């Protein structure tokens, strides 16, 4: 028993073929995007960052900011009041709180950066991670004018440095 006329069967077949094509194309695009993202990660060196210790990450960030013409001051381990680096350029001082994490960075890091900004008499504060931030951390950072660099921002900066290095 055929419920639809012959023209519907032809239409239905074409609809099925087109739908299958769209699904296959979507899968291909998704796989291609993952490939591009992975290639970008490998080119950036972010996977090396993921394997660093916290201290190595701090020194790495010092090198990154030195590439942009900043003077770098390492605050030391114990009693750093929440700042790992103080960077200076054009009389502007900024504290850097480095968080090399495998999980999301929370509110505590933002609180430390706010305190360190005052303690080191700085005009700005940046918290940098190879990961991401909790929603609460993002809200607190915005309220206290703390700049957040997450994995994507760090990756972008690393790629810019590599590109600049390759051009010179």
GROMACS .gro file of N, CA and C in nm:
model
  504
    1UNK      N    1   0.084  -0.118   0.000
    1UNK     CA    2   0.000   0.000   0.000
    1UNK      C    3   0.089   0.124   0.000
    2UNK      N    4   0.069   0.207  -0.096
    2UNK     CA    5   0.148   0.327  -0.110
    2UNK      C    6   0.062   0.447  -0.073
    3UNK      N    7   0.100   0.518   0.035
    3UNK     CA    8   0.022   0.631   0.083
    3UNK      C    9   0.045   0.757   0.002
    4UNK      N   10   0.159   0.766  -0.064
    4UNK     CA   11   0.193   0.887  -0.138
    4UNK      C   12   0.197   0.858  -0.287
    5UNK      N   13   0.162   0.958  -0.364
    5UNK     CA   14   0.172   0.939  -0.509
    5UNK      C   15   0.319   0.925  -0.551
    6UNK      N   16   0.340   0.879  -0.673
    6UNK     CA   17   0.476   0.856  -0.725
    6UNK      C   18   0.564   0.979  -0.716
    7UNK      N   19   0.509   1.098  -0.737
    7UNK     CA   20   0.588   1.220  -0.730
    7UNK      C   21   0.642   1.242  -0.588
    8UNK      N   22   0.567   1.203  -0.489
    8UNK     CA   23   0.615   1.215  -0.350
    8UNK      C   24   0.730   1.120  -0.326
    9UNK      N   25   0.726   1.003  -0.381
    9UNK     CA   26   0.835   0.907  -0.365
    9UNK      C   27   0.964   0.963  -0.423
   10UNK      N   28   0.953   1.025  -0.539
   10UNK     CA   29   1.070   1.087  -0.600
   10UNK      C   30   1.118   1.203  -0.514
   11UNK      N   31   1.023   1.284  -0.470
   11UNK     CA   32   1.058   1.397  -0.382
   11UNK      C   33   1.121   1.346  -0.252
   12UNK      N   34   1.063   1.244  -0.195
   12UNK     CA   35   1.114   1.186  -0.070
   12UNK      C   36   1.255   1.133  -0.086
   13UNK      N   37   1.280   1.066  -0.199
   13UNK     CA   38   1.416   1.016  -0.224
   13UNK      C   39   1.516   1.130  -0.233
   14UNK      N   40   1.479   1.235  -0.306
   14UNK     CA   41   1.569   1.350  -0.319
   14UNK      C   42   1.590   1.419  -0.184
   15UNK      N   43   1.485   1.428  -0.107
   15UNK     CA   44   1.495   1.487   0.026
   15UNK      C   45   1.590   1.405   0.114
   16UNK      N   46   1.578   1.275   0.105
   16UNK     CA   47   1.667   1.186   0.181
   16UNK      C   48   1.811   1.200   0.135
   17UNK      N   49   1.833   1.206   0.005
   17UNK     CA   50   1.969   1.221  -0.049
   17UNK      C   51   2.029   1.355  -0.006
   18UNK      N   52   1.951   1.461  -0.016
   18UNK     CA   53   2.000   1.594   0.022
   18UNK      C   54   2.029   1.598   0.173
   19UNK      N   55   1.940   1.541   0.252
   19UNK     CA   56   1.961   1.538   0.398
   19UNK      C   57   2.089   1.461   0.433
   20UNK      N   58   2.107   1.347   0.369
   20UNK     CA   59   2.228   1.267   0.394
   20UNK      C   60   2.352   1.345   0.352
   21UNK      N   61   2.342   1.416   0.240
   21UNK     CA   62   2.456   1.498   0.194
   21UNK      C   63   2.491   1.607   0.294
   22UNK      N   64   2.387   1.672   0.348
   22UNK     CA   65   2.410   1.778   0.447
   22UNK      C   66   2.476   1.721   0.572
   23UNK      N   67   2.428   1.605   0.617
   23UNK     CA   68   2.486   1.541   0.736
   23UNK      C   69   2.632   1.504   0.711
   24UNK      N   70   2.660   1.444   0.597
   24UNK     CA   71   2.798   1.406   0.563
   24UNK      C   72   2.887   1.530   0.553
   25UNK      N   73   2.837   1.634   0.488
   25UNK     CA   74   2.913   1.758   0.477
   25UNK      C   75   2.941   1.818   0.615
   26UNK      N   76   2.842   1.816   0.703
   26UNK     CA   77   2.861   1.867   0.839
   26UNK      C   78   2.970   1.789   0.913
   27UNK      N   79   2.970   1.658   0.896
   27UNK     CA   80   3.072   1.574   0.960
   27UNK      C   81   3.210   1.607   0.905
   28UNK      N   82   3.221   1.623   0.775
   28UNK     CA   83   3.349   1.656   0.713
   28UNK      C   84   3.399   1.792   0.763
   29UNK      N   85   3.311   1.890   0.769
   29UNK     CA   86   3.349   2.024   0.818
   29UNK      C   87   3.395   2.016   0.963
   30UNK      N   88   3.323   1.940   1.045
   30UNK     CA   89   3.360   1.925   1.186
   30UNK      C   90   3.498   1.861   1.201
   31UNK      N   91   3.524   1.756   1.126
   31UNK     CA   92   3.655   1.690   1.132
   31UNK      C   93   3.764   1.785   1.085
   32UNK      N   94   3.737   1.859   0.978
   32UNK     CA   95   3.834   1.955   0.926
   32UNK      C   96   3.864   2.064   1.028
   33UNK      N   97   3.759   2.117   1.096
   33UNK     CA   98   3.779   2.219   1.198
   33UNK      C   99   3.865   2.166   1.313
   34UNK      N  100   3.841   2.043   1.355
   34UNK     CA  101   3.922   1.983   1.462
   34UNK      C  102   4.068   1.970   1.417
   35UNK      N  103   4.087   1.929   1.292
   35UNK     CA  104   4.222   1.917   1.238
   35UNK      C  105   4.294   2.052   1.239
   36UNK      N  106   4.225   2.156   1.192
   36UNK     CA  107   4.284   2.291   1.188
   36UNK      C  108   4.316   2.339   1.329
   37UNK      N  109   4.223   2.318   1.423
   37UNK     CA  110   4.244   2.361   1.562
   37UNK      C  111   4.365   2.290   1.622
   38UNK      N  112   4.376   2.160   1.600
   38UNK     CA  113   4.489   2.082   1.653
   38UNK      C  114   4.620   2.130   1.590
   39UNK      N  115   4.617   2.153   1.460
   39UNK     CA  116   4.738   2.202   1.391
   39UNK      C  117   4.781   2.337   1.447
   40UNK      N  118   4.684   2.423   1.472
   40UNK     CA  119   4.712   2.554   1.530
   40UNK      C  120   4.773   2.540   1.670
   41UNK      N  121   4.718   2.449   1.749
   41UNK     CA  122   4.773   2.424   1.883
   41UNK      C  123   4.918   2.375   1.875
   42UNK      N  124   4.942   2.283   1.784
   42UNK     CA  125   5.077   2.228   1.771
   42UNK      C  126   5.176   2.336   1.726
   43UNK      N  127   5.134   2.422   1.635
   43UNK     CA  128   5.221   2.530   1.587
   43UNK      C  129   5.250   2.631   1.696
   44UNK      N  130   5.156   2.651   1.785
   44UNK     CA  131   5.169   2.756   1.886
   44UNK      C  132   5.264   2.719   1.998
   45UNK      N  133   5.275   2.593   2.029
   45UNK     CA  134   5.354   2.552   2.144
   45UNK      C  135   5.272   2.545   2.272
   46UNK      N  136   5.140   2.559   2.262
   46UNK     CA  137   5.055   2.558   2.381
   46UNK      C  138   5.062   2.424   2.452
   47UNK      N  139   5.086   2.317   2.378
   47UNK     CA  140   5.098   2.186   2.442
   47UNK      C  141   5.222   2.180   2.530
   48UNK      N  142   5.327   2.252   2.491
   48UNK     CA  143   5.446   2.263   2.576
   48UNK      C  144   5.412   2.340   2.703
   49UNK      N  145   5.332   2.443   2.690
   49UNK     CA  146   5.289   2.522   2.806
   49UNK      C  147   5.213   2.433   2.904
   50UNK      N  148   5.129   2.345   2.851
   50UNK     CA  149   5.051   2.256   2.936
   50UNK      C  150   5.140   2.162   3.020
   51UNK      N  151   5.260   2.138   2.973
   51UNK     CA  152   5.352   2.049   3.046
   51UNK      C  153   5.446   2.124   3.139
   52UNK      N  154   5.443   2.256   3.137
   52UNK     CA  155   5.533   2.336   3.222
   52UNK      C  156   5.491   2.329   3.369
   53UNK      N  157   5.587   2.356   3.456
   53UNK     CA  158   5.555   2.378   3.596
   53UNK      C  159   5.507   2.522   3.609
   54UNK      N  160   5.453   2.556   3.724
   54UNK     CA  161   5.408   2.694   3.747
   54UNK      C  162   5.521   2.794   3.731
   55UNK      N  163   5.639   2.761   3.784
   55UNK     CA  164   5.755   2.850   3.775
   55UNK      C  165   5.801   2.865   3.630
   56UNK      N  166   5.803   2.756   3.556
   56UNK     CA  167   5.840   2.764   3.414
   56UNK      C  168   5.741   2.851   3.337
   57UNK      N  169   5.613   2.839   3.371
   57UNK     CA  170   5.509   2.920   3.306
   57UNK      C  171   5.533   3.068   3.334
   58UNK      N  172   5.569   3.102   3.457
   58UNK     CA  173   5.598   3.242   3.492
   58UNK      C  174   5.715   3.294   3.409
   59UNK      N  175   5.821   3.215   3.399
   59UNK     CA  176   5.938   3.258   3.319
   59UNK      C  177   5.902   3.269   3.171
   60UNK      N  178   5.822   3.178   3.124
   60UNK     CA  179   5.775   3.183   2.986
   60UNK      C  180   5.699   3.314   2.960
   61UNK      N  181   5.609   3.350   3.052
   61UNK     CA  182   5.533   3.475   3.036
   61UNK      C  183   5.626   3.596   3.041
   62UNK      N  184   5.730   3.588   3.122
   62UNK     CA  185   5.830   3.696   3.123
   62UNK      C  186   5.891   3.715   2.985
   63UNK      N  187   5.923   3.603   2.919
   63UNK     CA  188   5.978   3.610   2.784
   63UNK      C  189   5.877   3.667   2.685
   64UNK      N  190   5.751   3.628   2.701
   64UNK     CA  191   5.645   3.679   2.612
   64UNK      C  192   5.636   3.831   2.622
   65UNK      N  193   5.631   3.882   2.744
   65UNK     CA  194   5.616   4.027   2.761
   65UNK      C  195   5.744   4.101   2.723
   66UNK      N  196   5.858   4.039   2.741
   66UNK     CA  197   5.984   4.100   2.697
   66UNK      C  198   5.983   4.119   2.545
   67UNK      N  199   5.920   4.023   2.473
   67UNK     CA  200   5.907   4.035   2.327
   67UNK      C  201   5.830   4.160   2.287
   68UNK      N  202   5.740   4.204   2.374
   68UNK     CA  203   5.659   4.323   2.348
   68UNK      C  204   5.719   4.449   2.409
   69UNK      N  205   5.844   4.441   2.454
   69UNK     CA  206   5.914   4.559   2.500
   69UNK      C  207   5.893   4.596   2.646
   70UNK      N  208   5.840   4.506   2.726
   70UNK     CA  209   5.819   4.534   2.869
   70UNK      C  210   5.945   4.501   2.948
   71UNK      N  211   5.965   4.576   3.055
   71UNK     CA  212   6.065   4.541   3.155
   71UNK      C  213   5.998   4.443   3.250
   72UNK      N  214   6.070   4.341   3.290
   72UNK     CA  215   6.013   4.233   3.369
   72UNK      C  216   6.078   4.227   3.507
   73UNK      N  217   5.995   4.215   3.610
   73UNK     CA  218   6.043   4.194   3.746
   73UNK      C  219   5.973   4.070   3.801
   74UNK      N  220   6.050   3.968   3.836
   74UNK     CA  221   5.994   3.848   3.900
   74UNK      C  222   5.981   3.879   4.049
   75UNK      N  223   5.866   3.850   4.105
   75UNK     CA  224   5.842   3.887   4.244
   75UNK      C  225   5.896   3.783   4.343
   76UNK      N  226   5.927   3.665   4.297
   76UNK     CA  227   5.976   3.561   4.388
   76UNK      C  228   5.863   3.470   4.429
   77UNK      N  229   5.899   3.361   4.493
   77UNK     CA  230   5.800   3.258   4.529
   77UNK      C  231   5.717   3.296   4.649
   78UNK      N  232   5.778   3.291   4.767
   78UNK     CA  233   5.704   3.310   4.891
   78UNK      C  234   5.675   3.458   4.914
   79UNK      N  235   5.557   3.486   4.962
   79UNK     CA  236   5.522   3.624   4.996
   79UNK      C  237   5.513   3.716   4.877
   80UNK      N  238   5.465   3.665   4.764
   80UNK     CA  239   5.456   3.750   4.645
   80UNK      C  240   5.327   3.831   4.641
   81UNK      N  241   5.242   3.815   4.741
   81UNK     CA  242   5.117   3.891   4.754
   81UNK      C  243   5.025   3.877   4.633
   82UNK      N  244   5.039   3.767   4.561
   82UNK     CA  245   4.948   3.743   4.448
   82UNK      C  246   4.998   3.786   4.313
   83UNK      N  247   5.122   3.834   4.307
   83UNK     CA  248   5.179   3.874   4.177
   83UNK      C  249   5.299   3.786   4.147
   84UNK      N  250   5.303   3.731   4.029
   84UNK     CA  251   5.419   3.652   3.988
   84UNK      C  252   5.520   3.737   3.912
   85UNK      N  253   5.469   3.834   3.838
   85UNK     CA  254   5.553   3.926   3.763
   85UNK      C  255   5.499   4.067   3.779
   86UNK      N  256   5.589   4.164   3.770
   86UNK     CA  257   5.548   4.303   3.752
   86UNK      C  258   5.612   4.345   3.621
   87UNK      N  259   5.528   4.391   3.528
   87UNK     CA  260   5.580   4.436   3.399
   87UNK      C  261   5.564   4.587   3.392
   88UNK      N  262   5.658   4.649   3.321
   88UNK     CA  263   5.657   4.795   3.313
   88UNK      C  264   5.688   4.838   3.170
   89UNK      N  265   5.608   4.935   3.124
   89UNK     CA  266   5.632   4.994   2.993
   89UNK      C  267   5.572   5.133   2.995
   90UNK      N  268   5.648   5.232   2.950
   90UNK     CA  269   5.601   5.371   2.944
   90UNK      C  270   5.545   5.417   3.080
   91UNK      N  271   5.617   5.389   3.185
   91UNK     CA  272   5.581   5.430   3.321
   91UNK      C  273   5.453   5.365   3.375
   92UNK      N  274   5.400   5.267   3.304
   92UNK     CA  275   5.282   5.195   3.350
   92UNK      C  276   5.325   5.059   3.403
   93UNK      N  277   5.285   5.034   3.528
   93UNK     CA  278   5.318   4.908   3.593
   93UNK      C  279   5.194   4.819   3.601
   94UNK      N  280   5.213   4.691   3.570
   94UNK     CA  281   5.104   4.594   3.571
   94UNK      C  282   5.150   4.466   3.638
   95UNK      N  283   5.068   4.412   3.727
   95UNK     CA  284   5.103   4.282   3.786
   95UNK      C  285   5.048   4.172   3.696
   96UNK      N  286   5.121   4.061   3.695
   96UNK     CA  287   5.078   3.941   3.623
   96UNK      C  288   5.064   3.829   3.725
   97UNK      N  289   4.948   3.769   3.728
   97UNK     CA  290   4.923   3.649   3.808
   97UNK      C  291   4.915   3.534   3.708
   98UNK      N  292   5.010   3.440   3.717
   98UNK     CA  293   5.018   3.328   3.623
   98UNK      C  294   4.955   3.204   3.685
   99UNK      N  295   4.864   3.142   3.613
   99UNK     CA  296   4.797   3.020   3.660
   99UNK      C  297   4.804   2.914   3.552
  100UNK      N  298   4.903   2.826   3.563
  100UNK     CA  299   4.915   2.714   3.470
  100UNK      C  300   4.833   2.599   3.531
  101UNK      N  301   4.710   2.587   3.485
  101UNK     CA  302   4.612   2.496   3.545
  101UNK      C  303   4.561   2.395   3.442
  102UNK      N  304   4.508   2.285   3.496
  102UNK     CA  305   4.435   2.190   3.412
  102UNK      C  306   4.284   2.209   3.430
  103UNK      N  307   4.246   2.286   3.532
  103UNK     CA  308   4.104   2.313   3.558
  103UNK      C  309   4.079   2.462   3.539
  104UNK      N  310   3.955   2.503   3.554
  104UNK     CA  311   3.921   2.645   3.540
  104UNK      C  312   3.973   2.725   3.660
  105UNK      N  313   4.018   2.845   3.633
  105UNK     CA  314   4.069   2.935   3.736
  105UNK      C  315   3.950   3.002   3.804
  106UNK      N  316   3.953   3.006   3.936
  106UNK     CA  317   3.842   3.060   4.012
  106UNK      C  318   3.866   3.200   4.066
  107UNK      N  319   3.778   3.240   4.156
  107UNK     CA  320   3.774   3.374   4.213
  107UNK      C  321   3.902   3.409   4.290
  108UNK      N  322   3.961   3.311   4.356
  108UNK     CA  323   4.079   3.337   4.440
  108UNK      C  324   4.191   3.407   4.362
  109UNK      N  325   4.214   3.364   4.239
  109UNK     CA  326   4.319   3.425   4.157
  109UNK      C  327   4.289   3.573   4.130
  110UNK      N  328   4.163   3.606   4.111
  110UNK     CA  329   4.124   3.745   4.085
  110UNK      C  330   4.144   3.828   4.212
  111UNK      N  331   4.103   3.773   4.325
  111UNK     CA  332   4.121   3.842   4.453
  111UNK      C  333   4.270   3.870   4.479
  112UNK      N  334   4.354   3.772   4.450
  112UNK     CA  335   4.498   3.790   4.468
  112UNK      C  336   4.552   3.899   4.377
  113UNK      N  337   4.505   3.902   4.254
  113UNK     CA  338   4.551   4.004   4.158
  113UNK      C  339   4.509   4.144   4.203
  114UNK      N  340   4.387   4.157   4.254
  114UNK     CA  341   4.339   4.287   4.302
  114UNK      C  342   4.426   4.334   4.419
  115UNK      N  343   4.457   4.244   4.512
  115UNK     CA  344   4.541   4.279   4.627
  115UNK      C  345   4.683   4.314   4.582
  116UNK      N  346   4.737   4.236   4.489
  116UNK     CA  347   4.874   4.258   4.442
  116UNK      C  348   4.887   4.390   4.368
  117UNK      N  349   4.783   4.428   4.297
  117UNK     CA  350   4.784   4.556   4.223
  117UNK      C  351   4.812   4.672   4.318
  118UNK      N  352   4.744   4.672   4.432
  118UNK     CA  353   4.767   4.776   4.534
  118UNK      C  354   4.904   4.760   4.598
  119UNK      N  355   4.939   4.637   4.633
  119UNK     CA  356   5.063   4.610   4.706
  119UNK      C  357   5.186   4.654   4.626
  120UNK      N  358   5.184   4.634   4.495
  120UNK     CA  359   5.298   4.667   4.411
  120UNK      C  360   5.282   4.803   4.342
  121UNK      N  361   5.180   4.879   4.382
  121UNK     CA  362   5.158   5.013   4.329
  121UNK      C  363   5.151   5.011   4.176
  122UNK      N  364   5.064   4.924   4.126
  122UNK     CA  365   5.050   4.908   3.981
  122UNK      C  366   4.918   4.968   3.932
  123UNK      N  367   4.917   5.003   3.805
  123UNK     CA  368   4.797   5.060   3.744
  123UNK      C  369   4.707   4.951   3.686
  124UNK      N  370   4.762   4.835   3.661
  124UNK     CA  371   4.683   4.729   3.599
  124UNK      C  372   4.713   4.593   3.657
  125UNK      N  373   4.624   4.499   3.628
  125UNK     CA  374   4.641   4.360   3.672
  125UNK      C  375   4.590   4.267   3.562
  126UNK      N  376   4.669   4.163   3.536
  126UNK     CA  377   4.632   4.063   3.437
  126UNK      C  378   4.648   3.926   3.501
  127UNK      N  379   4.548   3.841   3.485
  127UNK     CA  380   4.560   3.701   3.525
  127UNK      C  381   4.565   3.620   3.397
  128UNK      N  382   4.670   3.539   3.383
  128UNK     CA  383   4.691   3.462   3.260
  128UNK      C  384   4.690   3.314   3.294
  129UNK      N  385   4.614   3.239   3.216
  129UNK     CA  386   4.609   3.094   3.235
  129UNK      C  387   4.616   3.023   3.100
  130UNK      N  388   4.658   2.900   3.107
  130UNK     CA  389   4.654   2.813   2.989
  130UNK      C  390   4.520   2.739   2.984
  131UNK      N  391   4.430   2.775   3.073
  131UNK     CA  392   4.301   2.710   3.085
  131UNK      C  393   4.190   2.813   3.060
  132UNK      N  394   4.086   2.811   3.142
  132UNK     CA  395   3.974   2.904   3.130
  132UNK      C  396   3.936   2.955   3.269
  133UNK      N  397   3.834   3.038   3.277
  133UNK     CA  398   3.790   3.098   3.403
  133UNK      C  399   3.648   3.057   3.436
  134UNK      N  400   3.621   3.048   3.566
  134UNK     CA  401   3.482   3.025   3.607
  134UNK      C  402   3.403   3.152   3.579
  135UNK      N  403   3.273   3.138   3.572
  135UNK     CA  404   3.186   3.255   3.549
  135UNK      C  405   3.203   3.356   3.662
  136UNK      N  406   3.214   3.309   3.787
  136UNK     CA  407   3.231   3.398   3.902
  136UNK      C  408   3.362   3.476   3.891
  137UNK      N  409   3.467   3.410   3.846
  137UNK     CA  410   3.596   3.478   3.829
  137UNK      C  411   3.584   3.587   3.722
  138UNK      N  412   3.512   3.559   3.615
  138UNK     CA  413   3.494   3.658   3.508
  138UNK      C  414   3.417   3.780   3.559
  139UNK      N  415   3.315   3.756   3.639
  139UNK     CA  416   3.235   3.866   3.694
  139UNK      C  417   3.319   3.952   3.787
  140UNK      N  418   3.396   3.887   3.877
  140UNK     CA  419   3.479   3.962   3.971
  140UNK      C  420   3.589   4.038   3.899
  141UNK      N  421   3.648   3.978   3.798
  141UNK     CA  422   3.753   4.045   3.720
  141UNK      C  423   3.698   4.170   3.652
  142UNK      N  424   3.582   4.158   3.594
  142UNK     CA  425   3.521   4.273   3.526
  142UNK      C  426   3.493   4.386   3.625
  143UNK      N  427   3.442   4.351   3.742
  143UNK     CA  428   3.409   4.451   3.844
  143UNK      C  429   3.533   4.522   3.897
  144UNK      N  430   3.649   4.455   3.893
  144UNK     CA  431   3.773   4.511   3.947
  144UNK      C  432   3.874   4.549   3.840
  145UNK      N  433   3.829   4.550   3.714
  145UNK     CA  434   3.913   4.587   3.600
  145UNK      C  435   4.041   4.504   3.592
  146UNK      N  436   4.026   4.374   3.617
  146UNK     CA  437   4.138   4.280   3.601
  146UNK      C  438   4.122   4.217   3.463
  147UNK      N  439   4.227   4.223   3.384
  147UNK     CA  440   4.225   4.167   3.249
  147UNK      C  441   4.250   4.017   3.259
  148UNK      N  442   4.171   3.940   3.186
  148UNK     CA  443   4.185   3.794   3.186
  148UNK      C  444   4.235   3.746   3.050
  149UNK      N  445   4.342   3.669   3.055
  149UNK     CA  446   4.391   3.601   2.936
  149UNK      C  447   4.361   3.454   2.957
  150UNK      N  448   4.272   3.397   2.876
  150UNK     CA  449   4.246   3.255   2.884
  150UNK      C  450   4.329   3.182   2.779
  151UNK      N  451   4.303   3.056   2.763
  151UNK     CA  452   4.380   2.973   2.671
  151UNK      C  453   4.381   3.030   2.530
  152UNK      N  454   4.265   3.075   2.483
  152UNK     CA  455   4.256   3.127   2.346
  152UNK      C  456   4.338   3.254   2.328
  153UNK      N  457   4.331   3.343   2.426
  153UNK     CA  458   4.408   3.469   2.418
  153UNK      C  459   4.557   3.440   2.422
  154UNK      N  460   4.599   3.350   2.512
  154UNK     CA  461   4.740   3.311   2.521
  154UNK      C  462   4.786   3.249   2.390
  155UNK      N  463   4.705   3.163   2.335
  155UNK     CA  464   4.736   3.098   2.208
  155UNK      C  465   4.754   3.201   2.097
  156UNK      N  466   4.665   3.297   2.092
  156UNK     CA  467   4.672   3.402   1.990
  156UNK      C  468   4.803   3.481   2.002
  157UNK      N  469   4.841   3.517   2.125
  157UNK     CA  470   4.964   3.592   2.147
  157UNK      C  471   5.085   3.508   2.108
  158UNK      N  472   5.083   3.381   2.144
  158UNK     CA  473   5.194   3.293   2.109
  158UNK      C  474   5.210   3.280   1.958
  159UNK      N  475   5.099   3.270   1.887
  159UNK     CA  476   5.105   3.261   1.741
  159UNK      C  477   5.157   3.391   1.680
  160UNK      N  478   5.118   3.506   1.736
  160UNK     CA  479   5.167   3.635   1.687
  160UNK      C  480   5.319   3.644   1.704
  161UNK      N  481   5.368   3.599   1.819
  161UNK     CA  482   5.512   3.602   1.843
  161UNK      C  483   5.584   3.511   1.746
  162UNK      N  484   5.531   3.390   1.725
  162UNK     CA  485   5.594   3.298   1.630
  162UNK      C  486   5.596   3.356   1.489
  163UNK      N  487   5.484   3.418   1.451
  163UNK     CA  488   5.475   3.478   1.318
  163UNK      C  489   5.577   3.591   1.304
  164UNK      N  490   5.586   3.675   1.407
  164UNK     CA  491   5.681   3.786   1.405
  164UNK      C  492   5.824   3.734   1.401
  165UNK      N  493   5.852   3.630   1.478
  165UNK     CA  494   5.986   3.570   1.482
  165UNK      C  495   6.022   3.510   1.346
  166UNK      N  496   5.926   3.446   1.283
  166UNK     CA  497   5.951   3.385   1.151
  166UNK      C  498   5.973   3.487   1.042
  167UNK      N  499   5.917   3.609   1.058
  167UNK     CA  500   5.933   3.714   0.957
  167UNK      C  501   6.067   3.784   0.966
  168UNK      N  502   6.127   3.782   1.085
  168UNK     CA  503   6.256   3.853   1.101
  168UNK      C  504   6.374   3.761   1.082
   0.00000   0.00000   0.00000
